[in-house]
Short mmCIF file of N, CA and C in Angstrom, two decimals:
data_model
loop_
_atom_site.label_atom_id
_atom_site.label_comp_id
_atom_site.label_asym_id
_atom_site.label_seq_id
_atom_site.Cartn_x
_atom_site.Cartn_y
_atom_site.Cartn_z
N GLY A 1 8.47 10.17 86.17
CA GLY A 1 8.91 11.36 85.57
C GLY A 1 8.01 11.83 84.47
N GLU A 2 8.48 12.88 83.97
CA GLU A 2 7.77 13.58 82.91
C GLU A 2 8.45 13.33 81.56
N VAL A 3 7.66 13.05 80.50
CA VAL A 3 8.19 12.81 79.16
C VAL A 3 7.57 13.82 78.21
N THR A 4 8.42 14.45 77.40
CA THR A 4 7.95 15.40 76.39
C THR A 4 8.11 14.77 75.02
N VAL A 5 7.04 14.76 74.27
CA VAL A 5 7.06 14.22 72.92
C VAL A 5 6.73 15.35 71.96
N THR A 6 7.54 15.52 70.91
CA THR A 6 7.32 16.56 69.92
C THR A 6 7.03 15.91 68.57
N PHE A 7 5.93 16.32 67.97
CA PHE A 7 5.57 15.84 66.63
C PHE A 7 5.76 16.98 65.64
N THR A 8 6.36 16.67 64.49
CA THR A 8 6.51 17.66 63.43
C THR A 8 5.83 17.11 62.19
N ASN A 9 4.85 17.82 61.71
CA ASN A 9 4.17 17.42 60.47
C ASN A 9 4.76 18.19 59.31
N THR A 10 5.14 17.47 58.30
CA THR A 10 5.68 18.10 57.10
C THR A 10 4.75 17.73 55.94
N TYR A 11 4.34 18.75 55.21
CA TYR A 11 3.45 18.54 54.09
C TYR A 11 4.19 18.85 52.80
N THR A 12 4.21 17.90 51.91
CA THR A 12 4.82 18.11 50.60
C THR A 12 3.74 17.85 49.56
N ARG A 13 3.50 18.85 48.74
CA ARG A 13 2.51 18.67 47.68
C ARG A 13 3.04 17.69 46.64
N ASN A 14 2.12 16.94 46.07
CA ASN A 14 2.51 16.05 44.99
C ASN A 14 2.85 16.88 43.77
N ALA A 15 3.90 16.49 43.10
CA ALA A 15 4.28 17.20 41.88
C ALA A 15 3.40 16.75 40.73
N VAL A 16 3.06 17.68 39.88
CA VAL A 16 2.31 17.40 38.67
C VAL A 16 3.33 17.19 37.55
N LYS A 17 3.20 16.09 36.83
CA LYS A 17 4.13 15.78 35.74
C LYS A 17 3.57 16.30 34.42
N ILE A 18 4.31 17.19 33.79
CA ILE A 18 3.98 17.73 32.47
C ILE A 18 5.06 17.25 31.50
N THR A 19 4.66 16.66 30.39
CA THR A 19 5.61 16.15 29.40
C THR A 19 5.67 17.08 28.20
N VAL A 20 6.88 17.42 27.79
CA VAL A 20 7.11 18.22 26.58
C VAL A 20 7.68 17.29 25.52
N LYS A 21 7.02 17.25 24.36
CA LYS A 21 7.50 16.42 23.24
C LYS A 21 7.88 17.31 22.07
N LYS A 22 8.67 16.78 21.15
CA LYS A 22 9.13 17.52 19.97
C LYS A 22 8.90 16.71 18.71
N ILE A 23 8.37 17.37 17.69
CA ILE A 23 8.21 16.79 16.36
C ILE A 23 8.84 17.75 15.36
N ILE A 24 9.60 17.22 14.42
CA ILE A 24 10.22 18.04 13.37
C ILE A 24 9.66 17.54 12.04
N GLU A 25 9.07 18.46 11.24
CA GLU A 25 8.43 18.06 9.98
C GLU A 25 8.72 19.08 8.89
N GLY A 26 8.50 18.66 7.65
CA GLY A 26 8.60 19.55 6.50
C GLY A 26 9.63 19.05 5.50
N LYS A 27 9.46 19.50 4.25
CA LYS A 27 10.35 19.09 3.16
C LYS A 27 11.78 19.55 3.36
N LEU A 28 11.97 20.69 4.04
CA LEU A 28 13.31 21.21 4.27
C LEU A 28 13.80 20.95 5.70
N ALA A 29 13.06 20.15 6.45
CA ALA A 29 13.40 19.90 7.85
C ALA A 29 14.58 18.94 7.97
N ASN A 30 15.34 19.13 9.02
CA ASN A 30 16.43 18.23 9.36
C ASN A 30 15.97 17.40 10.56
N PRO A 31 15.62 16.12 10.35
CA PRO A 31 15.09 15.31 11.46
C PRO A 31 16.13 15.03 12.55
N ASN A 32 17.40 15.29 12.27
CA ASN A 32 18.45 15.07 13.26
C ASN A 32 18.77 16.32 14.07
N ALA A 33 18.08 17.42 13.79
CA ALA A 33 18.36 18.68 14.49
C ALA A 33 17.92 18.59 15.95
N LYS A 34 18.60 19.34 16.80
CA LYS A 34 18.27 19.45 18.22
C LYS A 34 17.89 20.90 18.49
N PHE A 35 16.89 21.09 19.34
CA PHE A 35 16.39 22.42 19.65
C PHE A 35 16.45 22.68 21.15
N ASN A 36 16.86 23.88 21.50
CA ASN A 36 17.00 24.27 22.90
C ASN A 36 15.69 24.82 23.45
N PHE A 37 15.37 24.42 24.67
CA PHE A 37 14.18 24.86 25.39
C PHE A 37 14.59 25.35 26.76
N THR A 38 13.71 26.15 27.35
CA THR A 38 13.80 26.46 28.77
C THR A 38 12.41 26.32 29.35
N TYR A 39 12.38 26.04 30.64
CA TYR A 39 11.11 26.13 31.35
C TYR A 39 11.35 26.89 32.64
N LYS A 40 10.33 27.63 33.03
CA LYS A 40 10.41 28.45 34.22
C LYS A 40 9.16 28.17 35.04
N ILE A 41 9.38 27.81 36.31
CA ILE A 41 8.28 27.53 37.22
C ILE A 41 8.20 28.67 38.23
N GLY A 42 7.12 29.42 38.18
CA GLY A 42 6.95 30.55 39.09
C GLY A 42 8.09 31.54 38.95
N ASP A 43 8.69 31.92 40.10
CA ASP A 43 9.79 32.89 40.10
C ASP A 43 11.16 32.22 40.08
N ALA A 44 11.21 30.91 39.98
CA ALA A 44 12.48 30.18 39.99
C ALA A 44 13.26 30.49 38.70
N ASP A 45 14.55 30.20 38.76
CA ASP A 45 15.40 30.38 37.58
C ASP A 45 14.97 29.42 36.48
N ALA A 46 15.20 29.82 35.24
CA ALA A 46 14.86 28.98 34.09
C ALA A 46 15.81 27.78 34.03
N VAL A 47 15.26 26.67 33.59
CA VAL A 47 16.02 25.43 33.42
C VAL A 47 16.07 25.12 31.93
N SER A 48 17.25 24.78 31.42
CA SER A 48 17.42 24.49 30.00
C SER A 48 17.42 22.99 29.73
N PHE A 49 16.94 22.64 28.55
CA PHE A 49 17.02 21.25 28.07
C PHE A 49 16.98 21.28 26.56
N GLU A 50 17.29 20.14 25.95
CA GLU A 50 17.38 20.04 24.49
C GLU A 50 16.54 18.86 24.03
N LEU A 51 15.83 19.06 22.91
CA LEU A 51 15.02 17.98 22.35
C LEU A 51 15.26 17.85 20.85
N GLY A 52 15.30 16.62 20.38
CA GLY A 52 15.33 16.32 18.96
C GLY A 52 14.00 15.72 18.55
N HIS A 53 13.92 15.25 17.31
CA HIS A 53 12.68 14.67 16.79
C HIS A 53 12.25 13.49 17.67
N ASN A 54 10.98 13.50 18.06
CA ASN A 54 10.37 12.49 18.94
C ASN A 54 10.97 12.45 20.34
N GLY A 55 11.74 13.48 20.71
CA GLY A 55 12.28 13.54 22.06
C GLY A 55 11.24 14.05 23.04
N GLU A 56 11.48 13.80 24.33
CA GLU A 56 10.55 14.31 25.34
C GLU A 56 11.29 14.60 26.64
N GLU A 57 10.71 15.51 27.40
CA GLU A 57 11.23 15.92 28.70
C GLU A 57 10.05 15.99 29.67
N VAL A 58 10.22 15.43 30.87
CA VAL A 58 9.17 15.48 31.89
C VAL A 58 9.54 16.55 32.90
N ILE A 59 8.58 17.43 33.18
CA ILE A 59 8.79 18.54 34.12
C ILE A 59 7.86 18.31 35.31
N ASN A 60 8.41 18.37 36.52
CA ASN A 60 7.62 18.25 37.74
C ASN A 60 7.30 19.64 38.26
N VAL A 61 6.01 19.93 38.41
CA VAL A 61 5.57 21.27 38.80
C VAL A 61 4.66 21.16 40.03
N GLU A 62 4.87 22.04 40.97
CA GLU A 62 4.01 22.10 42.15
C GLU A 62 2.68 22.74 41.75
N PRO A 63 1.57 22.16 42.16
CA PRO A 63 0.26 22.75 41.82
C PRO A 63 0.17 24.21 42.26
N GLY A 64 -0.49 25.01 41.43
CA GLY A 64 -0.67 26.43 41.73
C GLY A 64 0.41 27.31 41.12
N LYS A 65 1.50 26.73 40.67
CA LYS A 65 2.60 27.51 40.09
C LYS A 65 2.34 27.75 38.60
N THR A 66 2.96 28.80 38.08
CA THR A 66 2.91 29.09 36.65
C THR A 66 4.07 28.39 35.97
N LEU A 67 3.80 27.77 34.82
CA LEU A 67 4.83 27.09 34.03
C LEU A 67 4.90 27.74 32.66
N VAL A 68 6.09 28.17 32.27
CA VAL A 68 6.31 28.74 30.94
C VAL A 68 7.38 27.89 30.25
N ILE A 69 7.03 27.33 29.10
CA ILE A 69 7.96 26.52 28.31
C ILE A 69 8.26 27.30 27.04
N THR A 70 9.53 27.50 26.75
CA THR A 70 9.94 28.32 25.61
C THR A 70 10.97 27.60 24.77
N GLU A 71 10.76 27.58 23.45
CA GLU A 71 11.81 27.12 22.53
C GLU A 71 12.66 28.34 22.24
N THR A 72 13.94 28.28 22.59
CA THR A 72 14.76 29.49 22.58
C THR A 72 15.30 29.87 21.21
N ASN A 73 15.52 28.93 20.31
CA ASN A 73 16.05 29.27 18.99
C ASN A 73 15.57 28.25 17.96
N PRO A 74 14.46 28.54 17.27
CA PRO A 74 13.92 27.57 16.32
C PRO A 74 14.66 27.50 14.99
N ASN A 75 15.69 28.30 14.79
CA ASN A 75 16.53 28.21 13.58
C ASN A 75 15.76 28.28 12.27
N GLY A 76 14.83 29.21 12.15
CA GLY A 76 14.10 29.39 10.90
C GLY A 76 12.89 28.50 10.73
N TYR A 77 12.61 27.66 11.69
CA TYR A 77 11.42 26.80 11.63
C TYR A 77 10.21 27.58 12.15
N ASP A 78 9.04 27.25 11.63
CA ASP A 78 7.79 27.77 12.19
C ASP A 78 7.44 26.86 13.37
N VAL A 79 7.10 27.46 14.51
CA VAL A 79 6.87 26.70 15.73
C VAL A 79 5.38 26.68 16.06
N TYR A 80 4.84 25.48 16.28
CA TYR A 80 3.45 25.27 16.65
C TYR A 80 3.42 24.37 17.88
N TYR A 81 2.28 24.34 18.55
CA TYR A 81 2.12 23.40 19.66
C TYR A 81 0.69 22.88 19.68
N ASN A 82 0.52 21.74 20.32
CA ASN A 82 -0.81 21.27 20.67
C ASN A 82 -0.73 20.62 22.04
N VAL A 83 -1.88 20.48 22.68
CA VAL A 83 -1.93 19.97 24.04
C VAL A 83 -2.78 18.71 24.07
N GLY A 84 -2.25 17.67 24.69
CA GLY A 84 -3.00 16.42 24.83
C GLY A 84 -3.22 15.72 23.51
N ASP A 85 -4.44 15.29 23.29
CA ASP A 85 -4.79 14.54 22.09
C ASP A 85 -5.28 15.43 20.95
N ALA A 86 -5.11 16.73 21.10
CA ALA A 86 -5.59 17.66 20.06
C ALA A 86 -4.90 17.35 18.74
N THR A 87 -5.65 17.50 17.65
CA THR A 87 -5.07 17.26 16.32
C THR A 87 -4.76 18.56 15.60
N ASP A 88 -5.27 19.67 16.10
CA ASP A 88 -4.99 20.96 15.46
C ASP A 88 -3.77 21.59 16.14
N TRP A 89 -3.05 22.40 15.37
CA TRP A 89 -1.82 23.04 15.84
C TRP A 89 -2.06 24.53 16.01
N THR A 90 -1.49 25.09 17.06
CA THR A 90 -1.59 26.52 17.34
C THR A 90 -0.20 27.13 17.22
N SER A 91 -0.10 28.29 16.58
CA SER A 91 1.19 28.96 16.47
C SER A 91 1.70 29.33 17.85
N ALA A 92 2.98 29.10 18.07
CA ALA A 92 3.59 29.43 19.36
C ALA A 92 3.95 30.91 19.44
N GLY A 93 3.64 31.67 18.40
CA GLY A 93 3.87 33.11 18.42
C GLY A 93 5.34 33.47 18.27
N ASP A 94 5.61 34.76 18.40
CA ASP A 94 6.98 35.26 18.23
C ASP A 94 7.90 34.83 19.37
N ASP A 95 7.33 34.55 20.53
CA ASP A 95 8.18 34.14 21.66
C ASP A 95 8.35 32.63 21.75
N HIS A 96 7.68 31.87 20.86
CA HIS A 96 7.82 30.41 20.77
C HIS A 96 7.59 29.74 22.12
N SER A 97 6.52 30.12 22.82
CA SER A 97 6.32 29.58 24.16
C SER A 97 4.88 29.13 24.39
N TYR A 98 4.73 28.37 25.46
CA TYR A 98 3.43 27.90 25.92
C TYR A 98 3.40 28.10 27.43
N THR A 99 2.28 28.62 27.96
CA THR A 99 2.17 28.94 29.38
C THR A 99 0.95 28.27 30.00
N ILE A 100 1.15 27.69 31.18
CA ILE A 100 0.05 27.25 32.02
C ILE A 100 0.06 28.20 33.22
N ASP A 101 -0.97 29.04 33.34
CA ASP A 101 -0.99 30.08 34.36
C ASP A 101 -1.01 29.52 35.78
N SER A 102 -1.75 28.49 36.02
CA SER A 102 -1.82 27.89 37.36
C SER A 102 -1.97 26.38 37.18
N VAL A 103 -0.89 25.66 37.39
CA VAL A 103 -0.91 24.22 37.20
C VAL A 103 -1.85 23.60 38.23
N LYS A 104 -2.69 22.69 37.77
CA LYS A 104 -3.65 22.01 38.64
C LYS A 104 -3.30 20.52 38.71
N THR A 105 -3.78 19.86 39.74
CA THR A 105 -3.51 18.42 39.84
C THR A 105 -4.11 17.67 38.66
N GLU A 106 -5.18 18.22 38.07
CA GLU A 106 -5.80 17.58 36.90
C GLU A 106 -4.88 17.63 35.68
N ASP A 107 -3.86 18.51 35.71
CA ASP A 107 -2.91 18.61 34.60
C ASP A 107 -1.89 17.48 34.61
N ASP A 108 -1.90 16.65 35.66
CA ASP A 108 -0.92 15.56 35.76
C ASP A 108 -1.02 14.67 34.53
N GLY A 109 0.11 14.44 33.90
CA GLY A 109 0.15 13.62 32.70
C GLY A 109 -0.09 14.39 31.41
N LYS A 110 -0.31 15.70 31.51
CA LYS A 110 -0.55 16.51 30.31
C LYS A 110 0.68 16.47 29.40
N VAL A 111 0.43 16.37 28.11
CA VAL A 111 1.51 16.34 27.11
C VAL A 111 1.37 17.56 26.22
N ILE A 112 2.46 18.33 26.13
CA ILE A 112 2.52 19.49 25.24
C ILE A 112 3.51 19.15 24.15
N THR A 113 3.04 19.12 22.91
CA THR A 113 3.90 18.76 21.79
C THR A 113 4.24 20.01 21.00
N PHE A 114 5.54 20.27 20.85
CA PHE A 114 6.01 21.37 20.02
C PHE A 114 6.36 20.80 18.65
N ARG A 115 5.90 21.47 17.61
CA ARG A 115 6.14 21.02 16.23
C ARG A 115 6.93 22.10 15.51
N ASN A 116 8.07 21.71 14.97
CA ASN A 116 8.85 22.62 14.14
C ASN A 116 8.64 22.22 12.69
N LEU A 117 8.21 23.19 11.89
CA LEU A 117 7.89 22.93 10.49
C LEU A 117 8.73 23.83 9.60
N LYS A 118 9.44 23.20 8.68
CA LYS A 118 10.19 23.96 7.67
C LYS A 118 9.82 23.36 6.33
N ASP A 119 8.94 24.06 5.63
CA ASP A 119 8.41 23.56 4.38
C ASP A 119 8.70 24.55 3.27
N ILE A 120 8.45 24.14 2.06
CA ILE A 120 8.67 25.02 0.92
C ILE A 120 7.50 24.86 -0.04
N ASN A 121 7.07 25.96 -0.58
CA ASN A 121 6.08 25.97 -1.65
C ASN A 121 6.74 26.68 -2.82
N PRO A 122 7.25 25.92 -3.80
CA PRO A 122 7.98 26.54 -4.89
C PRO A 122 7.11 27.50 -5.69
N ASP A 123 7.71 28.61 -6.08
CA ASP A 123 7.02 29.62 -6.87
C ASP A 123 6.96 29.15 -8.32
N THR A 124 5.77 28.89 -8.81
CA THR A 124 5.60 28.44 -10.19
C THR A 124 5.43 29.60 -11.16
N GLY A 125 5.23 30.80 -10.62
CA GLY A 125 5.01 31.96 -11.46
C GLY A 125 3.56 32.12 -11.86
N LEU A 126 2.74 31.13 -11.54
CA LEU A 126 1.32 31.20 -11.86
C LEU A 126 0.54 31.34 -10.55
N PHE A 127 -0.28 32.33 -10.51
CA PHE A 127 -1.08 32.55 -9.32
C PHE A 127 -2.53 32.25 -9.65
N LEU A 128 -3.13 31.37 -8.90
CA LEU A 128 -4.49 30.94 -9.19
C LEU A 128 -5.49 32.09 -9.13
N ASP A 129 -5.18 33.13 -8.39
CA ASP A 129 -6.11 34.25 -8.32
C ASP A 129 -6.06 35.12 -9.59
N SER A 130 -5.06 34.91 -10.47
CA SER A 130 -4.98 35.69 -11.71
C SER A 130 -5.55 34.91 -12.91
N TRP A 131 -5.88 33.64 -12.75
CA TRP A 131 -6.39 32.84 -13.86
C TRP A 131 -7.65 33.43 -14.50
N PRO A 132 -8.65 33.88 -13.78
CA PRO A 132 -9.84 34.43 -14.44
C PRO A 132 -9.51 35.60 -15.38
N TYR A 133 -8.56 36.43 -14.99
CA TYR A 133 -8.17 37.57 -15.82
C TYR A 133 -7.42 37.10 -17.07
N LEU A 134 -6.58 36.07 -16.91
CA LEU A 134 -5.85 35.55 -18.08
C LEU A 134 -6.82 34.90 -19.07
N ILE A 135 -7.80 34.18 -18.57
CA ILE A 135 -8.79 33.55 -19.45
C ILE A 135 -9.62 34.62 -20.16
N ALA A 136 -10.04 35.65 -19.45
CA ALA A 136 -10.82 36.74 -20.06
C ALA A 136 -9.99 37.44 -21.13
N PHE A 137 -8.71 37.69 -20.86
CA PHE A 137 -7.84 38.34 -21.84
C PHE A 137 -7.69 37.47 -23.08
N ALA A 138 -7.53 36.15 -22.89
CA ALA A 138 -7.39 35.23 -24.02
C ALA A 138 -8.66 35.21 -24.87
N LEU A 139 -9.84 35.22 -24.25
CA LEU A 139 -11.10 35.22 -24.99
C LEU A 139 -11.28 36.52 -25.78
N VAL A 140 -10.95 37.65 -25.17
CA VAL A 140 -11.07 38.94 -25.88
C VAL A 140 -10.12 38.98 -27.06
N THR A 141 -8.89 38.50 -26.85
CA THR A 141 -7.91 38.48 -27.95
C THR A 141 -8.39 37.57 -29.08
N ALA A 142 -8.91 36.39 -28.74
CA ALA A 142 -9.41 35.47 -29.77
C ALA A 142 -10.58 36.09 -30.52
N GLY A 143 -11.48 36.78 -29.81
CA GLY A 143 -12.60 37.45 -30.47
C GLY A 143 -12.13 38.53 -31.42
N ALA A 144 -11.12 39.31 -31.02
CA ALA A 144 -10.59 40.37 -31.88
C ALA A 144 -9.94 39.77 -33.13
N VAL A 145 -9.20 38.71 -32.98
CA VAL A 145 -8.54 38.06 -34.12
C VAL A 145 -9.60 37.51 -35.07
N LEU A 146 -10.64 36.87 -34.59
CA LEU A 146 -11.70 36.34 -35.46
C LEU A 146 -12.44 37.46 -36.19
N THR A 147 -12.71 38.56 -35.48
CA THR A 147 -13.39 39.70 -36.11
C THR A 147 -12.54 40.28 -37.23
N LEU A 148 -11.24 40.47 -37.00
CA LEU A 148 -10.35 40.99 -38.05
C LEU A 148 -10.23 40.02 -39.21
N ALA A 149 -10.21 38.73 -38.92
CA ALA A 149 -10.12 37.73 -39.99
C ALA A 149 -11.37 37.75 -40.85
N GLN A 150 -12.57 37.91 -40.29
CA GLN A 150 -13.81 37.96 -41.05
C GLN A 150 -13.85 39.24 -41.91
N ARG A 151 -13.40 40.36 -41.39
CA ARG A 151 -13.38 41.61 -42.19
C ARG A 151 -12.46 41.46 -43.36
N ARG A 152 -11.30 40.87 -43.13
CA ARG A 152 -10.34 40.72 -44.20
C ARG A 152 -10.91 39.80 -45.28
N ARG A 153 -11.62 38.74 -44.86
CA ARG A 153 -12.22 37.82 -45.82
C ARG A 153 -13.28 38.53 -46.65
N ARG A 154 -14.09 39.42 -46.03
CA ARG A 154 -15.10 40.17 -46.77
C ARG A 154 -14.47 41.12 -47.76
N ASP A 155 -13.36 41.75 -47.31
CA ASP A 155 -12.70 42.70 -48.19
C ASP A 155 -12.08 41.97 -49.41
N VAL A 156 -11.64 40.77 -49.25
CA VAL A 156 -11.04 40.00 -50.33
C VAL A 156 -12.12 39.53 -51.29
N ASP A 157 -13.29 39.16 -50.81
CA ASP A 157 -14.38 38.66 -51.65
C ASP A 157 -14.95 39.77 -52.41
#
């Protein structure tokens, strides 16, 4: 007899793992605070998650897709991010987000760290840019006082 054999090949791309980490810093920061995030892969619906200090979330992304990670409510904190081993911080802008336009297999293991900073610089009332003018004013005043004192001494003698 006759035998029919059917083969079906299914191809599944390997997912690229992107890790999102959170750091909370600053004199006014609450290290116990939790912050809401969303991520959106391509045209799919956004997925929500929450991170606290030193928390992390792993996102699996199909290569070629766009990934947008957004902190939805930073609660008055300034939001920065860095990627990988970078030591410098970049402002996350008004939308508090980071985007990878086309995820590549080389991005596997990439770590994106979001930093929330709430710091304070107390107003001392003294501005370093006004010091030269204050010193000049003090010298002119001292010169005027010495000149008047010498005239008065001459007038008395």
